[in-house]
Rosetta silent file (secondary structure, phi, psi, omega in degrees, C-alpha in Angstrom):
SEQUENCE: XXXXXXXXXXXXXXXXXXXXXXXXXXXXXXXXXXXXXXXXXXXXXXXXXXXXXXXXXXXXXXXXXXXXXXXXXXXXXXXXXXXXXXXXXXXXXXXXXXXXXXXXXX
SCORE:     score description
SCORE:     0.000 S_00000001
   1 L     0.000  135.739  179.789   71.260  -27.236   67.805 S_00000001
   2 L  -104.008  131.196  179.063   74.449  -28.974   66.754 S_00000001
   3 L  -101.976  130.951  175.584   75.416  -32.278   68.344 S_00000001
   4 L   -93.483  121.187 -175.853   79.082  -33.199   68.534 S_00000001
   5 L   -92.925  135.331  176.167   79.434  -36.917   67.949 S_00000001
   6 L   -79.771  175.447 -177.099   82.122  -38.890   69.703 S_00000001
   7 L   -79.137    6.739 -179.988   84.151  -41.541   67.911 S_00000001
   8 L   -69.322   69.517 -178.977   81.996  -44.409   69.200 S_00000001
   9 L    57.548   22.784  179.599   81.330  -45.497   65.615 S_00000001
  10 L    52.455   50.660  178.889   79.665  -42.108   65.070 S_00000001
  11 E  -103.469  151.281  176.405   76.421  -43.179   66.721 S_00000001
  12 E  -113.650  143.476  171.809   73.732  -40.967   68.198 S_00000001
  13 E   -76.987  169.325  178.924   71.564  -41.709   71.193 S_00000001
  14 H   -62.843  -36.720  178.649   67.815  -41.289   70.831 S_00000001
  15 H   -65.278  -44.055  178.388   68.041  -38.009   72.743 S_00000001
  16 H   -63.585  -39.370  178.559   70.794  -36.702   70.453 S_00000001
  17 H   -63.861  -44.178  178.790   68.788  -37.747   67.392 S_00000001
  18 H   -61.307  -44.488 -179.210   65.706  -35.942   68.681 S_00000001
  19 H   -65.973  -44.979 -176.970   67.696  -32.788   69.427 S_00000001
  20 H   -75.933  -20.699  178.494   69.565  -32.709   66.130 S_00000001
  21 H   -98.936   -5.904 -178.763   66.442  -33.524   64.088 S_00000001
  22 L    58.265   48.648  176.878   64.199  -31.177   66.080 S_00000001
  23 L  -126.440  161.777  177.722   61.628  -33.890   66.804 S_00000001
  24 L   -87.736  167.054  177.028   59.994  -35.098   69.992 S_00000001
  25 H   -64.501  -33.454  178.588   60.508  -38.512   71.555 S_00000001
  26 H   -63.247  -39.728  177.745   56.899  -39.374   70.602 S_00000001
  27 H   -68.243  -38.112  177.328   57.705  -38.739   66.943 S_00000001
  28 H   -60.143  -41.129  175.618   60.830  -40.858   67.265 S_00000001
  29 H   -56.754  -44.888  179.485   58.646  -43.730   68.518 S_00000001
  30 H   -61.450  -43.582 -179.327   56.471  -43.316   65.398 S_00000001
  31 H   -62.867  -41.604  179.134   59.527  -43.299   63.147 S_00000001
  32 H   -70.175  -41.242 -179.695   60.898  -46.466   64.716 S_00000001
  33 H   -60.287  -34.155 -178.880   57.488  -48.141   64.682 S_00000001
  34 L   -97.844   14.085  177.676   57.198  -47.533   60.919 S_00000001
  35 L    57.277   32.898  174.683   60.821  -48.564   60.250 S_00000001
  36 L   -86.302  -47.788  173.029   61.781  -45.113   59.064 S_00000001
  37 L  -110.326  121.241 -176.477   64.451  -44.709   61.734 S_00000001
  38 L  -114.856  115.049  177.570   65.951  -48.040   62.698 S_00000001
  39 L   -66.276  137.584  179.572   68.059  -48.237   65.851 S_00000001
  40 L   -95.334   -9.646  176.012   71.193  -50.264   65.266 S_00000001
  41 E  -146.256  153.995  173.251   71.719  -50.893   68.975 S_00000001
  42 L    91.886  145.212 -180.000   69.582  -51.043   72.093 S_00000001
  43 L  -105.002  -21.959 -179.983   66.256  -52.568   72.946 S_00000001
  44 L  -118.582  157.781 -176.190   64.693  -49.657   74.836 S_00000001
  45 L   -53.715  -35.533 -179.989   64.421  -46.006   73.863 S_00000001
  46 L   -72.483  -16.635 -179.571   67.066  -45.017   76.412 S_00000001
  47 L  -104.420   -9.765 -176.296   69.489  -47.529   74.864 S_00000001
  48 L   -59.398  140.371  175.544   68.760  -46.870   71.181 S_00000001
  49 E  -128.623  137.269 -178.523   71.698  -45.880   69.018 S_00000001
  50 E  -127.064  153.904  174.136   71.361  -44.490   65.484 S_00000001
  51 E   -72.946  157.832  179.965   73.798  -43.718   62.717 S_00000001
  52 L   -62.737  -33.660 -179.592   74.535  -40.073   62.023 S_00000001
  53 L   -65.772  -15.429  178.108   72.928  -40.388   58.576 S_00000001
  54 H   -65.144  -26.624  178.947   69.616  -41.082   60.319 S_00000001
  55 H   -58.700  -48.231  179.827   69.380  -37.361   61.105 S_00000001
  56 H   -61.664  -44.256 -179.944   68.959  -36.510   57.423 S_00000001
  57 H   -62.386  -43.522 -179.296   66.429  -39.280   56.932 S_00000001
  58 H   -65.405  -42.829  178.362   64.395  -38.226   59.974 S_00000001
  59 H   -62.293  -43.039  178.957   64.364  -34.590   58.896 S_00000001
  60 H   -63.340  -45.334 -179.792   63.239  -35.561   55.409 S_00000001
  61 H   -62.048  -44.336 -179.650   60.503  -37.857   56.755 S_00000001
  62 H   -64.744  -40.121 -179.956   59.210  -35.217   59.175 S_00000001
  63 H   -65.667  -43.149  178.435   59.139  -32.567   56.468 S_00000001
  64 H   -61.264  -44.788 -178.499   57.226  -34.825   54.071 S_00000001
  65 H   -59.365  -47.833 -175.254   54.741  -35.727   56.786 S_00000001
  66 H   -79.425  -34.300  178.380   53.994  -32.153   57.766 S_00000001
  67 H   -66.239  -36.245 -175.728   54.185  -30.580   54.289 S_00000001
  68 H  -109.876    4.912  179.405   51.704  -33.058   52.839 S_00000001
  69 L    50.535   52.581 -178.785   49.722  -33.919   56.008 S_00000001
  70 L  -101.612  160.627  171.662   50.342  -37.650   55.583 S_00000001
  71 L   -76.323  153.830  178.311   50.195  -40.537   58.006 S_00000001
  72 H   -60.014  -30.378 -177.321   53.518  -41.987   59.148 S_00000001
  73 H   -64.432  -22.145  179.715   52.589  -45.258   57.455 S_00000001
  74 H   -85.277  -19.923 -172.776   52.868  -43.586   54.014 S_00000001
  75 H   -63.774  -44.026 -179.968   56.298  -42.106   54.594 S_00000001
  76 H   -57.675  -39.335  178.417   58.459  -45.241   54.018 S_00000001
  77 H   -64.645  -43.273  179.705   56.950  -45.719   50.547 S_00000001
  78 H   -63.577  -42.968  178.217   57.517  -42.084   49.660 S_00000001
  79 H   -62.706  -39.592  177.909   61.121  -42.252   50.878 S_00000001
  80 H   -63.548  -44.937  179.559   61.686  -45.397   48.828 S_00000001
  81 H   -64.559  -37.855  176.592   60.235  -43.763   45.719 S_00000001
  82 H   -65.352  -39.877  176.703   62.401  -40.679   46.234 S_00000001
  83 H   -62.879  -43.426  178.976   65.501  -42.891   46.553 S_00000001
  84 H   -63.750  -40.094  177.289   64.565  -44.751   43.365 S_00000001
  85 H   -61.709  -44.104  179.075   64.016  -41.449   41.577 S_00000001
  86 H   -61.813  -40.707  177.563   67.451  -40.226   42.687 S_00000001
  87 H   -63.634  -42.136  179.228   69.039  -43.463   41.437 S_00000001
  88 H   -65.556  -39.452  177.120   67.289  -43.110   38.076 S_00000001
  89 H   -62.675  -43.899  178.975   68.417  -39.501   37.735 S_00000001
  90 H   -62.106  -47.193  179.266   71.980  -40.564   38.511 S_00000001
  91 H   -62.545  -40.299  178.821   71.841  -43.426   36.044 S_00000001
  92 H   -62.676  -42.227  177.657   70.349  -41.164   33.404 S_00000001
  93 H   -62.809  -41.213  178.939   73.174  -38.645   33.839 S_00000001
  94 H   -63.515  -44.005  179.284   75.752  -41.420   33.529 S_00000001
  95 H   -65.563  -35.256  176.007   74.111  -42.717   30.352 S_00000001
  96 H   -63.535  -39.996  178.617   74.017  -39.201   28.898 S_00000001
  97 H   -64.538  -43.143  178.227   77.745  -38.901   29.517 S_00000001
  98 H   -63.109  -42.182 -179.979   78.386  -42.226   27.787 S_00000001
  99 H   -63.956  -40.311  179.737   76.201  -41.200   24.875 S_00000001
 100 H   -64.447  -30.381  176.509   77.996  -37.881   24.495 S_00000001
 101 H   -66.692  -39.543  178.369   81.296  -39.791   24.158 S_00000001
 102 H   -67.987  -37.905  178.832   79.861  -41.804   21.292 S_00000001
 103 H   -66.156  -32.161  179.731   78.568  -38.659   19.610 S_00000001
 104 H   -63.536  -35.883 -177.036   82.043  -37.157   19.938 S_00000001
 105 H   -82.024   -9.182 -178.147   83.539  -39.993   17.837 S_00000001
 106 L   -75.838    0.000    0.000   81.020  -39.646   14.997 S_00000001
């Protein structure tokens, strides 16, 4: 299901996040409880607002949980390690490009 986001700072309600991420409200509670999905507005589930980028994060977290049969408490560490790995890959590519420039001048 595709959710059309209005211009209200491109925020999603908890219901829209659940629909676009294909998760239940109970799973959303787990995600918020473990600081995987962090509402940027609202104190109650009916008032929660999330950024659009949270959809990708929630989908990734849910897939990791179910593919590897992990507890929700392990997911934030795994997501952090994946982010660090992506940063290292990016940095490595940049350094390879710089190195190739030096090799060009030899």
